[in-house]
Amino acid sequence: VGRFDTADATRPSFSWSGSALVARFQGTAATLRIDGSPNQFTVVIDGNVASQILKVVSGTSQYPIATGLSAGTHDVVVWKRTEGNQGSNRFLGLDVTGGQLLAAGPAPDRRVEIYGDSITAGYGMDGAGPSCPYTPDTENHYLTYAALTGRNVAVYVVLVAGVVTLWVAAP
C-alpha cells in the first residue's frame, strides 16, 4: 500500500510515510525480512496493533513480527511510521512458521492521494507537546488524520507528505 518502487520486483523499495506491507498467512508465526535504513513501523496482527514498535536497523535483518499465534489464518500489516527523510527500505519477504502465505484479502475499491507536510506525515504525533523536537520516536503516521481517514472509510491512502516546499509563481 502506498508508494513503492518496483523496478526490482524481488526487492520493492519504499520510503514514504504510510507505505505498508499487507499479507495474509496460515500459520503460528511470521518473520519479516527487510533491509535499508533505520526506520520505525507499526505492526498490526488480525486488527490488533502490536504493543512494540518495530525499529529496523541499517542493513539486512529479520524481525519476528507475529509469534505464538493460534494455528489458522492471520492478517498482518507492517506500516511505515517515519518520514522519507529517514531513508528507504526494501521488502525482501515474509517467512511463515507452521503454514504458508495466502492470497491477500480483498483490497478497498477506492484510493485517495493526500498531499501534506510533516504534520500529515505524523511529525510529533507521539511527542510530549506542540514544541517537541523531531526524532523518529515522536513520529507516527499510523495515527495521522490521513491514515485514520483511510481506515475509517475503507480506502487505500497514497501519501505525498514530509518536508514540502510550495513554489507559487507571481501573477
JSON list of C-alpha atoms in Angstrom, two decimals, residues 76 117 124:
[
{"chain": "A", "resi": 76, "resn": "VAL", "atom": "CA", "xyz": [-0.65, -8.70, 9.08]},
{"chain": "A", "resi": 117, "resn": "ASP", "atom": "CA", "xyz": [3.64, 18.43, 5.17]},
{"chain": "A", "resi": 124, "resn": "GLY", "atom": "CA", "xyz": [5.08, 14.97, 16.70]}
]
